[in-house]
Coordinates of C-alpha atoms in Angstrom, one line a residue:
Chain A
M102 CA 36.3 11.6 0.5
S103 CA 33.7 13.3 -1.7
G104 CA 30.2 13.6 0.3
P105 CA 27.2 12.1 -0.8
H106 CA 24.9 13.5 -3.6
I107 CA 21.7 15.3 -1.3
S108 CA 18.2 14.5 -2.4
R109 CA 15.6 16.6 -0.7
T110 CA 12.8 15.9 -3.1
I111 CA 11.6 13.0 -4.6
A112 CA 11.9 14.3 -8.2
D113 CA 15.3 14.7 -7.7
L114 CA 15.7 11.3 -6.0
R115 CA 14.1 10.4 -8.9
A116 CA 16.3 11.9 -11.8
Q117 CA 19.0 11.0 -9.7
V118 CA 17.8 6.8 -10.1
K119 CA 16.8 7.8 -13.6
E120 CA 20.3 8.6 -14.4
W121 CA 21.5 5.4 -13.1
R122 CA 19.2 3.4 -14.4
R123 CA 20.3 4.8 -18.2
Q124 CA 23.6 3.9 -17.4
G125 CA 22.8 0.5 -16.5
L126 CA 23.6 0.4 -12.9
S127 CA 21.6 -1.4 -10.1
V128 CA 20.4 0.3 -7.0
A129 CA 20.6 -1.2 -3.4
M130 CA 18.8 1.0 -0.5
V131 CA 18.7 1.5 3.2
P132 CA 16.2 3.3 4.8
T133 CA 16.9 4.8 8.4
M134 CA 16.3 7.3 10.7
G135 CA 19.4 8.8 11.0
A136 CA 21.4 9.0 14.2
L137 CA 23.7 6.8 12.5
H138 CA 26.3 4.5 14.2
D139 CA 28.4 1.1 13.3
G140 CA 24.7 -1.3 12.8
H141 CA 23.7 1.0 10.2
L142 CA 27.2 1.3 8.0
S143 CA 27.2 -2.5 8.0
L144 CA 24.0 -2.3 6.3
M145 CA 25.2 0.2 3.9
R146 CA 28.4 -2.3 3.4
E147 CA 26.2 -4.7 2.7
A148 CA 24.0 -2.8 -0.1
L149 CA 27.2 -1.6 -1.7
S150 CA 28.2 -5.4 -1.7
R151 CA 24.9 -6.1 -3.8
A152 CA 24.6 -2.6 -6.1
D153 CA 26.5 -0.3 -8.1
R154 CA 24.9 2.2 -5.8
C155 CA 23.5 3.1 -2.5
I156 CA 20.6 5.3 -1.2
V157 CA 20.3 5.6 2.3
S158 CA 17.4 7.7 3.6
I159 CA 17.2 9.7 6.5
F160 CA 13.9 10.6 7.6
V161 CA 12.6 10.4 11.0
N162 CA 8.8 9.0 10.6
P163 CA 6.5 10.6 12.7
T164 CA 3.8 8.3 11.9
Q165 CA 5.5 5.4 13.7
F166 CA 5.5 7.3 17.0
A167 CA 2.7 6.9 19.2
P168 CA 2.4 10.9 20.8
T169 CA 3.4 9.2 24.1
E170 CA 6.5 8.4 22.3
D171 CA 10.2 10.3 22.0
L172 CA 9.7 11.7 18.2
D173 CA 10.9 15.0 19.5
K174 CA 13.9 13.6 21.4
Y175 CA 14.6 11.1 19.1
P176 CA 18.3 11.5 18.2
R177 CA 18.7 14.2 15.1
Q178 CA 22.6 14.5 13.5
L179 CA 22.0 15.4 9.4
E180 CA 25.8 16.9 9.3
R181 CA 27.3 13.9 11.3
D182 CA 25.5 11.2 9.4
L183 CA 26.6 12.8 6.2
E184 CA 30.3 12.1 7.0
R185 CA 29.5 8.6 8.2
L186 CA 27.8 8.1 4.7
A187 CA 31.0 9.5 3.2
E188 CA 32.9 7.3 4.9
V189 CA 31.5 4.2 3.5
G190 CA 30.8 5.5 -0.1
V191 CA 26.8 5.8 -0.1
Q192 CA 26.5 7.5 -3.2
L193 CA 23.0 9.8 -2.3
A194 CA 20.8 10.5 0.9
F195 CA 17.6 11.1 0.4
T196 CA 17.0 13.7 3.5
P197 CA 13.1 14.6 2.9
S198 CA 10.6 17.2 4.8
P199 CA 8.3 15.7 6.7
D200 CA 5.9 17.5 4.4
E201 CA 7.5 15.9 1.2
V202 CA 6.5 12.7 2.5
Y203 CA 3.2 13.5 3.7
P204 CA 1.8 16.1 1.5
E205 CA -1.4 18.0 2.7
G206 CA -4.4 15.7 2.1
F207 CA -2.5 12.5 2.5
A208 CA -4.7 10.1 3.9
T209 CA -3.5 6.8 2.8
K210 CA -1.9 3.7 5.2
V211 CA -0.5 0.2 4.3
V212 CA -1.3 -2.6 6.9
V213 CA 0.3 -5.6 7.3
G214 CA -1.4 -8.6 9.3
G215 CA 0.6 -12.0 9.7
P216 CA 4.0 -10.8 11.3
S217 CA 3.0 -8.0 12.7
A218 CA 0.5 -9.7 15.2
G219 CA 1.9 -9.5 19.1
L220 CA 5.4 -8.4 20.2
E221 CA 5.8 -5.1 19.6
T222 CA 2.1 -4.6 18.3
D223 CA 1.2 -5.5 21.5
F224 CA 3.0 -2.1 23.0
R225 CA 3.2 -0.2 19.7
P226 CA -0.4 -0.9 18.0
H227 CA 0.3 1.6 15.2
F228 CA 4.1 1.3 14.9
F229 CA 3.8 -1.2 11.7
E230 CA 1.4 0.8 9.9
G231 CA 3.7 3.8 10.2
V232 CA 6.7 1.5 9.0
A233 CA 4.9 -0.1 6.2
T234 CA 3.5 2.7 4.7
V235 CA 6.4 5.1 4.9
V236 CA 9.0 2.0 3.6
S237 CA 6.2 1.6 0.5
K238 CA 6.7 5.2 0.0
L239 CA 10.3 4.9 0.0
F240 CA 10.7 2.4 -2.4
L241 CA 8.2 3.6 -5.1
Q242 CA 9.8 7.1 -4.6
A243 CA 13.5 5.1 -5.1
T244 CA 12.7 2.2 -7.1
P245 CA 15.7 0.1 -5.9
D246 CA 16.3 -3.6 -6.8
C247 CA 17.6 -4.5 -3.4
A248 CA 17.1 -2.9 0.1
V249 CA 18.9 -4.2 3.3
F250 CA 17.2 -4.2 6.9
G251 CA 19.1 -5.2 10.5
Q252 CA 18.0 -8.2 12.0
K253 CA 18.0 -6.3 14.9
D254 CA 14.7 -4.8 14.2
Y255 CA 13.3 -8.5 13.2
Q256 CA 9.6 -7.9 13.4
Q257 CA 10.1 -5.2 11.6
L258 CA 12.4 -7.2 8.6
C259 CA 9.1 -10.0 8.6
V260 CA 6.9 -7.0 8.3
V261 CA 8.2 -5.8 5.3
R262 CA 9.3 -8.9 3.7
R263 CA 5.4 -9.8 3.8
M264 CA 4.8 -6.2 2.7
C265 CA 6.7 -6.5 -0.6
R266 CA 5.6 -10.3 -1.7
D267 CA 1.7 -8.8 -0.9
L268 CA 1.6 -5.4 -3.1
D269 CA 4.3 -7.1 -5.7
I270 CA 6.6 -4.3 -4.6
P271 CA 9.5 -5.4 -6.7
V272 CA 12.1 -4.9 -4.2
E273 CA 14.6 -7.9 -2.4
I274 CA 14.6 -7.4 1.3
I275 CA 18.0 -8.4 2.6
G276 CA 18.3 -9.0 6.5
A277 CA 21.9 -8.2 7.7
P278 CA 23.2 -9.5 11.0
T279 CA 22.8 -7.7 14.2
V280 CA 25.8 -5.4 14.8
R281 CA 27.1 -5.8 18.8
D282 CA 29.4 -3.9 20.6
A283 CA 32.2 -5.7 22.2
H284 CA 30.1 -6.8 25.3
G285 CA 27.4 -8.4 22.9
L286 CA 24.7 -5.3 23.1
A287 CA 23.1 -4.7 19.8
M288 CA 23.8 -1.3 18.1
S289 CA 20.6 1.3 19.0
S290 CA 20.2 4.7 18.4
R291 CA 18.4 4.6 21.6
N292 CA 21.5 3.5 23.3
A293 CA 22.5 7.0 23.6
Y294 CA 20.3 7.7 26.3
L295 CA 22.0 5.2 28.7
D296 CA 24.0 6.4 31.5
A297 CA 26.9 4.4 32.3
G298 CA 25.0 2.7 34.9
Q299 CA 22.0 1.5 32.5
L300 CA 24.5 0.5 29.7
A301 CA 26.1 -1.9 32.0
I302 CA 23.0 -3.1 33.0
A303 CA 21.7 -3.2 28.8
R304 CA 24.8 -5.2 28.2
Q305 CA 23.2 -8.0 29.8
M306 CA 20.3 -8.5 27.6
N307 CA 22.2 -10.4 24.8
V308 CA 23.8 -12.8 27.0
I309 CA 20.4 -13.5 28.7
L310 CA 18.5 -14.1 25.3
Y311 CA 21.8 -16.3 24.2
S312 CA 21.5 -18.6 26.6
A313 CA 17.8 -19.0 26.7
A314 CA 18.0 -20.1 23.1
A315 CA 20.5 -22.3 23.9
A316 CA 18.8 -24.4 26.1
I317 CA 15.2 -24.0 24.2
A318 CA 17.7 -25.2 21.2
E319 CA 18.8 -28.0 23.3
G320 CA 14.8 -28.9 24.3
A321 CA 14.0 -27.0 27.5
D322 CA 10.4 -25.9 27.7
P323 CA 10.0 -22.8 25.9
D324 CA 7.2 -21.1 28.3
K325 CA 9.7 -21.9 31.7
E326 CA 13.2 -20.4 29.6
T327 CA 11.0 -17.1 28.6
A328 CA 9.9 -16.7 32.1
S329 CA 13.1 -17.2 33.5
A330 CA 14.5 -15.2 31.0
S331 CA 11.9 -12.4 31.8
R332 CA 13.1 -12.9 35.5
A333 CA 16.7 -12.9 34.8
L334 CA 16.2 -9.4 33.2
L335 CA 14.4 -7.7 35.8
D336 CA 17.0 -9.0 38.3
A337 CA 19.8 -7.7 36.1
G338 CA 18.2 -4.3 36.6
F339 CA 15.6 -3.7 33.9
S340 CA 12.8 -1.9 35.1
N341 CA 10.1 -3.8 33.1
V342 CA 9.6 -6.3 30.2
D343 CA 7.5 -5.9 27.4
Y344 CA 7.9 -9.2 26.4
V345 CA 10.3 -12.2 25.8
A346 CA 8.7 -14.7 23.5
V347 CA 9.4 -17.9 21.2
R348 CA 8.3 -17.3 17.7
E349 CA 8.9 -19.4 14.1
S350 CA 11.5 -17.2 12.5
G351 CA 10.0 -16.7 9.1
S352 CA 6.1 -15.9 9.7
L353 CA 6.6 -15.0 13.4
G354 CA 3.8 -17.5 14.0
P355 CA 4.0 -20.3 16.6
W356 CA 7.2 -22.0 16.9
Q357 CA 7.9 -26.1 16.0
P358 CA 11.2 -27.4 17.9
E359 CA 12.0 -28.9 14.6
T360 CA 11.7 -25.4 12.3
E361 CA 14.0 -22.5 13.0
G362 CA 12.9 -20.4 15.9
R363 CA 13.7 -16.8 17.2
L364 CA 13.3 -15.5 20.8
L365 CA 12.3 -12.0 21.1
A366 CA 12.7 -9.4 23.6
A367 CA 11.6 -5.9 24.7
A368 CA 12.5 -4.3 27.8
W369 CA 13.1 -0.9 29.6
L370 CA 16.0 0.9 31.5
G371 CA 13.9 3.8 32.9
S372 CA 12.9 5.7 30.2
T373 CA 14.6 3.7 27.5
R374 CA 12.9 0.6 25.6
L375 CA 15.4 -1.8 24.4
I376 CA 14.7 -4.7 21.8
D377 CA 16.7 -7.6 20.8
N378 CA 16.5 -10.9 19.5
V379 CA 18.7 -14.1 18.8
A380 CA 18.2 -17.2 16.7
I381 CA 17.0 -21.1 18.2
A382 CA 18.3 -23.2 15.9
A383 CA 16.3 -25.9 14.5
R384 CA 16.5 -29.5 16.2
S385 CA 18.8 -31.8 13.8
Chain B
M175 CA -8.3 -9.2 -36.2
S176 CA -5.7 -10.9 -33.9
G177 CA -6.6 -11.0 -30.4
P178 CA -4.7 -10.1 -27.0
H179 CA -1.8 -12.0 -25.4
I180 CA -3.0 -13.4 -22.5
S181 CA -1.2 -13.5 -19.6
R182 CA -2.1 -15.8 -16.6
T183 CA 0.9 -15.0 -13.9
I184 CA 2.6 -11.9 -12.8
A185 CA 5.9 -13.5 -14.4
D186 CA 4.4 -13.3 -17.5
L187 CA 2.8 -10.2 -17.5
R188 CA 6.1 -8.7 -16.6
A189 CA 8.2 -10.2 -19.4
Q190 CA 5.8 -8.9 -21.8
V191 CA 5.9 -5.4 -20.4
K192 CA 9.6 -5.4 -19.9
E193 CA 10.1 -6.2 -23.8
W194 CA 7.9 -3.5 -24.5
R195 CA 9.8 -1.1 -22.7
R196 CA 12.9 -2.0 -24.2
Q197 CA 11.5 -0.8 -27.5
G198 CA 10.8 2.3 -25.8
L199 CA 6.9 1.9 -26.2
S200 CA 4.5 3.6 -23.3
V201 CA 1.8 1.4 -21.4
A202 CA -1.9 2.4 -20.5
M203 CA -3.8 0.0 -18.4
V204 CA -7.4 -0.8 -17.8
P205 CA -8.6 -2.3 -14.6
T206 CA -11.6 -4.5 -15.4
M207 CA -13.9 -7.1 -13.7
G208 CA -14.8 -8.6 -16.9
A209 CA -18.4 -8.6 -18.3
L210 CA -17.3 -5.8 -20.8
H211 CA -20.4 -4.0 -22.1
D212 CA -19.5 -0.4 -24.3
G213 CA -18.3 1.7 -21.2
H214 CA -15.4 -0.5 -20.7
L215 CA -14.7 -0.4 -24.1
S216 CA -14.5 3.3 -24.1
L217 CA -11.7 2.8 -21.3
M218 CA -9.7 0.7 -23.6
R219 CA -9.9 3.5 -26.7
E220 CA -8.8 6.3 -24.1
A221 CA -5.7 4.1 -22.8
L222 CA -5.3 3.2 -26.4
S223 CA -5.4 7.0 -27.5
R224 CA -2.3 7.8 -24.6
A225 CA -0.2 5.3 -25.2
D226 CA 1.1 2.4 -27.5
R227 CA 0.1 -0.5 -25.7
C228 CA -2.6 -1.2 -23.3
I229 CA -3.0 -4.0 -20.9
V230 CA -6.8 -4.7 -19.7
S231 CA -6.8 -6.9 -16.5
I232 CA -9.8 -9.1 -16.1
F233 CA -10.3 -10.1 -12.8
V234 CA -13.7 -10.3 -10.4
N235 CA -11.7 -9.3 -7.0
P236 CA -12.8 -11.5 -4.3
T237 CA -12.0 -8.8 -1.3
Q238 CA -14.2 -5.6 -2.6
F239 CA -17.4 -8.0 -2.2
A240 CA -19.1 -8.4 1.4
P241 CA -20.4 -12.0 2.0
T242 CA -23.5 -11.2 1.3
E243 CA -22.9 -9.2 -1.9
D244 CA -23.2 -10.7 -5.1
L245 CA -19.3 -12.3 -5.9
D246 CA -20.7 -15.8 -7.1
K247 CA -23.7 -14.3 -9.3
Y248 CA -21.0 -11.5 -11.1
P249 CA -21.3 -11.8 -14.7
R250 CA -18.5 -14.1 -16.1
Q251 CA -17.9 -14.2 -20.0
L252 CA -14.2 -15.0 -21.0
E253 CA -14.1 -16.0 -24.3
R254 CA -16.8 -12.8 -24.9
D255 CA -14.8 -10.5 -23.0
L256 CA -11.5 -11.7 -25.1
E257 CA -13.4 -11.5 -28.1
R258 CA -14.1 -7.5 -27.4
L259 CA -10.5 -6.6 -26.8
A260 CA -10.0 -8.0 -29.9
E261 CA -12.5 -5.6 -31.4
V262 CA -10.6 -3.0 -30.0
G263 CA -7.4 -3.8 -30.6
V264 CA -5.8 -4.2 -26.9
Q265 CA -2.7 -6.2 -27.0
L266 CA -2.6 -8.2 -23.6
A267 CA -5.4 -9.3 -21.7
F268 CA -4.1 -10.1 -17.6
T269 CA -6.3 -12.8 -16.6
P270 CA -4.8 -13.8 -13.1
S271 CA -6.4 -16.8 -10.8
P272 CA -7.2 -16.0 -7.5
D273 CA -4.4 -17.6 -6.2
E274 CA -2.1 -15.9 -8.6
V275 CA -3.4 -12.6 -6.8
Y276 CA -3.9 -13.7 -3.3
P277 CA -1.0 -16.9 -2.6
E278 CA -0.9 -18.5 0.9
G279 CA -0.1 -16.1 3.8
F280 CA -1.3 -12.9 2.0
A281 CA -2.0 -10.3 4.9
T282 CA -1.4 -7.0 3.5
K283 CA -4.4 -4.1 3.0
V284 CA -4.0 -0.8 1.2
V285 CA -6.1 1.6 3.3
V286 CA -7.3 5.0 2.2
G287 CA -9.0 7.7 4.1
G288 CA -10.2 10.7 2.7
P289 CA -12.8 10.7 -0.4
S290 CA -13.4 7.1 1.0
A291 CA -15.0 8.5 3.7
G292 CA -19.2 8.7 3.4
L293 CA -20.8 7.7 0.1
E294 CA -20.4 4.2 -1.0
T295 CA -18.1 3.4 2.5
D296 CA -21.7 4.0 4.4
F297 CA -23.4 0.5 2.8
R298 CA -20.2 -1.5 1.9
P299 CA -17.3 -0.8 4.8
H300 CA -14.8 -2.9 3.3
F301 CA -15.6 -2.2 -0.5
F302 CA -12.2 0.7 -1.5
E303 CA -9.9 -1.2 1.0
G304 CA -10.5 -4.2 -1.2
V305 CA -10.1 -2.0 -4.3
A306 CA -7.4 0.1 -3.1
T307 CA -5.3 -2.9 -2.5
V308 CA -6.0 -5.0 -5.6
V309 CA -5.4 -1.7 -7.5
S310 CA -1.9 -1.0 -6.0
K311 CA -1.2 -4.8 -6.7
L312 CA -2.3 -4.3 -10.3
F313 CA 0.0 -1.5 -10.9
L314 CA 2.9 -2.5 -9.3
Q315 CA 2.8 -5.6 -11.4
A316 CA 2.6 -4.1 -14.8
T317 CA 3.6 -0.8 -14.4
P318 CA 1.8 1.4 -16.7
D319 CA 2.2 5.0 -17.2
C320 CA -1.3 6.2 -17.0
A321 CA -4.5 3.9 -16.2
V322 CA -7.9 4.9 -17.4
F323 CA -11.2 4.6 -14.6
G324 CA -14.7 5.6 -15.8
Q325 CA -16.2 8.4 -14.1
K326 CA -19.1 6.3 -13.6
D327 CA -17.5 4.8 -10.2
Y328 CA -16.9 8.2 -9.1
Q329 CA -15.6 8.2 -5.6
Q330 CA -13.7 5.1 -6.6
L331 CA -11.6 7.3 -9.7
C332 CA -10.7 9.2 -6.7
V333 CA -10.1 7.0 -4.3
V334 CA -7.7 5.4 -6.9
R335 CA -6.1 9.1 -7.3
R336 CA -5.7 9.8 -3.7
M337 CA -4.0 6.6 -3.2
C338 CA -1.5 6.6 -6.2
R339 CA -0.4 10.6 -4.6
D340 CA -0.3 8.9 -1.3
L341 CA 2.2 6.2 -1.8
D342 CA 3.8 7.5 -4.9
I343 CA 2.9 5.2 -7.1
P344 CA 4.1 6.8 -10.7
V345 CA 0.8 5.9 -12.3
E346 CA -1.2 8.5 -13.9
I347 CA -5.0 8.6 -13.3
I348 CA -7.2 9.3 -16.2
G349 CA -11.3 9.7 -15.9
A350 CA -13.3 8.7 -18.6
P351 CA -17.1 10.4 -18.8
T352 CA -19.8 8.0 -18.3
V353 CA -21.3 6.0 -21.2
R354 CA -24.9 5.7 -21.3
D355 CA -27.5 4.0 -23.7
A356 CA -29.9 6.1 -25.4
H357 CA -31.8 6.8 -22.8
G358 CA -29.1 8.0 -20.5
L359 CA -28.6 4.9 -18.3
A360 CA -25.1 4.8 -17.6
M361 CA -23.3 1.3 -18.7
S362 CA -22.6 -1.1 -16.0
S363 CA -22.2 -4.9 -15.7
R364 CA -25.0 -5.4 -13.2
N365 CA -27.6 -3.6 -16.0
A366 CA -27.7 -7.2 -17.0
Y367 CA -29.4 -8.3 -14.2
L368 CA -32.2 -6.3 -14.9
D369 CA -35.5 -7.5 -16.1
A370 CA -37.7 -5.0 -18.9
G371 CA -39.9 -3.7 -16.1
Q372 CA -36.8 -2.7 -13.9
L373 CA -34.8 -1.4 -17.1
A374 CA -37.1 1.1 -17.6
I375 CA -37.3 2.2 -14.2
A376 CA -33.1 2.6 -14.5
R377 CA -33.5 4.5 -17.1
Q378 CA -34.8 7.4 -14.8
M379 CA -32.3 7.6 -12.4
N380 CA -30.1 9.9 -14.8
V381 CA -32.9 11.9 -15.7
I382 CA -33.8 12.7 -12.1
L383 CA -29.7 13.4 -11.2
Y384 CA -29.3 15.8 -14.3
S385 CA -32.1 17.6 -13.0
A386 CA -31.4 17.6 -9.3
A387 CA -28.0 19.2 -10.4
A388 CA -29.2 22.0 -12.9
A389 CA -31.3 23.4 -10.4
I390 CA -28.3 23.1 -7.5
A391 CA -25.8 24.7 -10.2
E392 CA -28.3 27.4 -10.3
G393 CA -28.5 27.9 -6.9
A394 CA -31.1 25.5 -5.2
D395 CA -30.6 24.5 -1.5
P396 CA -28.9 21.1 -2.0
D397 CA -30.0 19.5 1.0
K398 CA -33.7 20.2 -0.3
E399 CA -32.6 18.9 -4.1
T400 CA -31.2 15.8 -2.8
A401 CA -34.1 14.9 -0.8
S402 CA -36.2 15.5 -3.5
A403 CA -34.2 13.2 -6.1
S404 CA -34.1 10.8 -3.7
R405 CA -38.4 11.0 -3.3
A406 CA -38.4 10.9 -7.1
L407 CA -36.0 7.5 -7.3
L408 CA -38.7 6.0 -5.0
D409 CA -41.6 7.5 -6.8
A410 CA -40.4 6.2 -10.1
G411 CA -40.2 3.1 -8.9
F412 CA -36.7 1.8 -7.5
S413 CA -37.4 -0.1 -4.1
N414 CA -34.7 1.6 -2.1
V415 CA -32.2 4.5 -1.8
D416 CA -29.1 4.1 -0.3
Y417 CA -27.7 7.5 -1.1
V418 CA -28.5 11.2 -3.0
A419 CA -25.7 13.7 -1.9
V420 CA -23.3 16.3 -3.1
R421 CA -19.6 16.4 -2.8
E422 CA -16.7 18.9 -3.8
S423 CA -15.6 17.0 -7.5
G424 CA -12.1 16.4 -6.1
S425 CA -11.5 15.9 -2.3
L426 CA -15.4 14.4 -1.8
G427 CA -15.6 16.6 0.9
P428 CA -18.0 19.1 1.7
W429 CA -19.3 21.1 -1.7
Q430 CA -19.0 25.4 -1.7
P431 CA -21.4 26.2 -4.5
E432 CA -18.6 28.3 -5.9
T433 CA -16.4 25.3 -6.7
E434 CA -17.2 22.2 -9.2
G435 CA -19.6 19.7 -7.1
R436 CA -20.7 16.0 -8.1
L437 CA -24.4 15.0 -7.4
L438 CA -23.8 10.9 -6.1
A439 CA -26.7 8.5 -6.1
A440 CA -26.7 4.7 -5.0
A441 CA -30.2 2.9 -5.4
W442 CA -31.7 -0.7 -5.3
L443 CA -34.3 -2.2 -7.7
G444 CA -35.1 -5.7 -6.1
S445 CA -31.7 -7.4 -5.5
T446 CA -30.0 -5.3 -7.8
R447 CA -28.2 -2.4 -6.7
L448 CA -27.2 0.9 -9.5
I449 CA -25.0 4.0 -8.5
D450 CA -24.5 6.8 -11.2
N451 CA -23.3 10.3 -10.4
V452 CA -23.4 14.0 -12.6
A453 CA -21.5 17.5 -12.4
I454 CA -22.8 20.5 -10.3
A455 CA -20.8 23.3 -12.8
A456 CA -18.9 25.8 -10.6
R457 CA -21.5 28.9 -10.6
S458 CA -19.6 31.2 -12.6

């Protein structure tokens, strides 16, 4: 099992992609912040099923963390991450330094409206500016044909899609289903922060969301269901709920019962913030 | 003399560029808002000297005009513009509609800090957001190797350079010298608004700026020189002066006498706003 080629610079990444293009090969990308888990690996398998070569970027992007957030304690484990890339057969790991991505004098940001309104933005006001800016840069550095993002970060997926459409970045965005453990808990690098008691509580989140989404799909009032899901999260042991909300699945605008919806939630367990979301089937 | 190929859609533009790439040809771009004059033509000649093919976009970009500005009266003369492209030998005119550039749901902007601070931004606060967004889109639609901008819009040139560097847009930005009439007046589509009396006044602007820049290069105090240049513009008949300012030539940050500087000005003649700028040589 040979490991991936490692590019630490944009120049090296571009040289590698250029050589692939010369050979007529297609290229997929999976942007990550490392701390890779089975959820990430499923994105890479999806990428490899769609293109000849897969680039995984591993970069803990400082601009999407607020000063109060967990940038410093965010899990970093490059050696183990590279082993996991080798397992799946990823051909290239792009592991730039912060200075390579944001050289001195850097002064530009990409700001996406539309799907970025509300939800995460109400609690992390500059988060999607950071995400949109770094993802547009990664796409323009690597110039892949497609990129795979997890539905776990559903609002992020919608924001990246909007950004590519709006800026005419010629990368097809693929949303891959959330990978869950045997109890339905969505895989997340932040699950590593949870102790055994918190883990048991965290595993209730998906149960509560699936139940509310089913009720809404069958005609229950969305406002009542999101309020009672929020109470159920607190009753289960979550220390705080940022939001439980229903949105239209594509634009993340207001939901109409005849269209496909999405139920999205964010809640805290101590100092760890977890998010999850599930589909609301369109009424037939 | 055969005219340029006309692409009205992004898809048609991309198909044409793809065919050129297949033939191994290099591509330069000159983004314009039409109303082409000799200044634009010199940019196109520069572009054609650097690449096998030249694309000129003609698009009056609504997002870089404030509601109070001259979007509606901005001169539009597509037939004449196409004749001028044919004169110079430009191969492709990209003339998209506003809906092609900004389809329904469009919600993204590119915001450049650094060189966009002050000067034009003090008077046209959202101007460079509009410029940076449309230029990044044009570059990602056309994917040229290089693009030529006039030094006449000097702050714009610095902002576009910064944007390409920051977002890793692989387009080389070339700044071409300002083309002036026999009296030194910088060519501008807005000169068409001037009557004979105003034209005579407008022609003093470059004389005043060259004189102040020479004095500053020889050691005169920049603050005193810009204040007296401002008074000289009013004395010459300009109705209002937005700014006369000295900046470092690359970053547009504060100028140090041992480095190359730039003297930039904006002033009004009735309802017409004119800008110009000249170099301040580094002291040897």
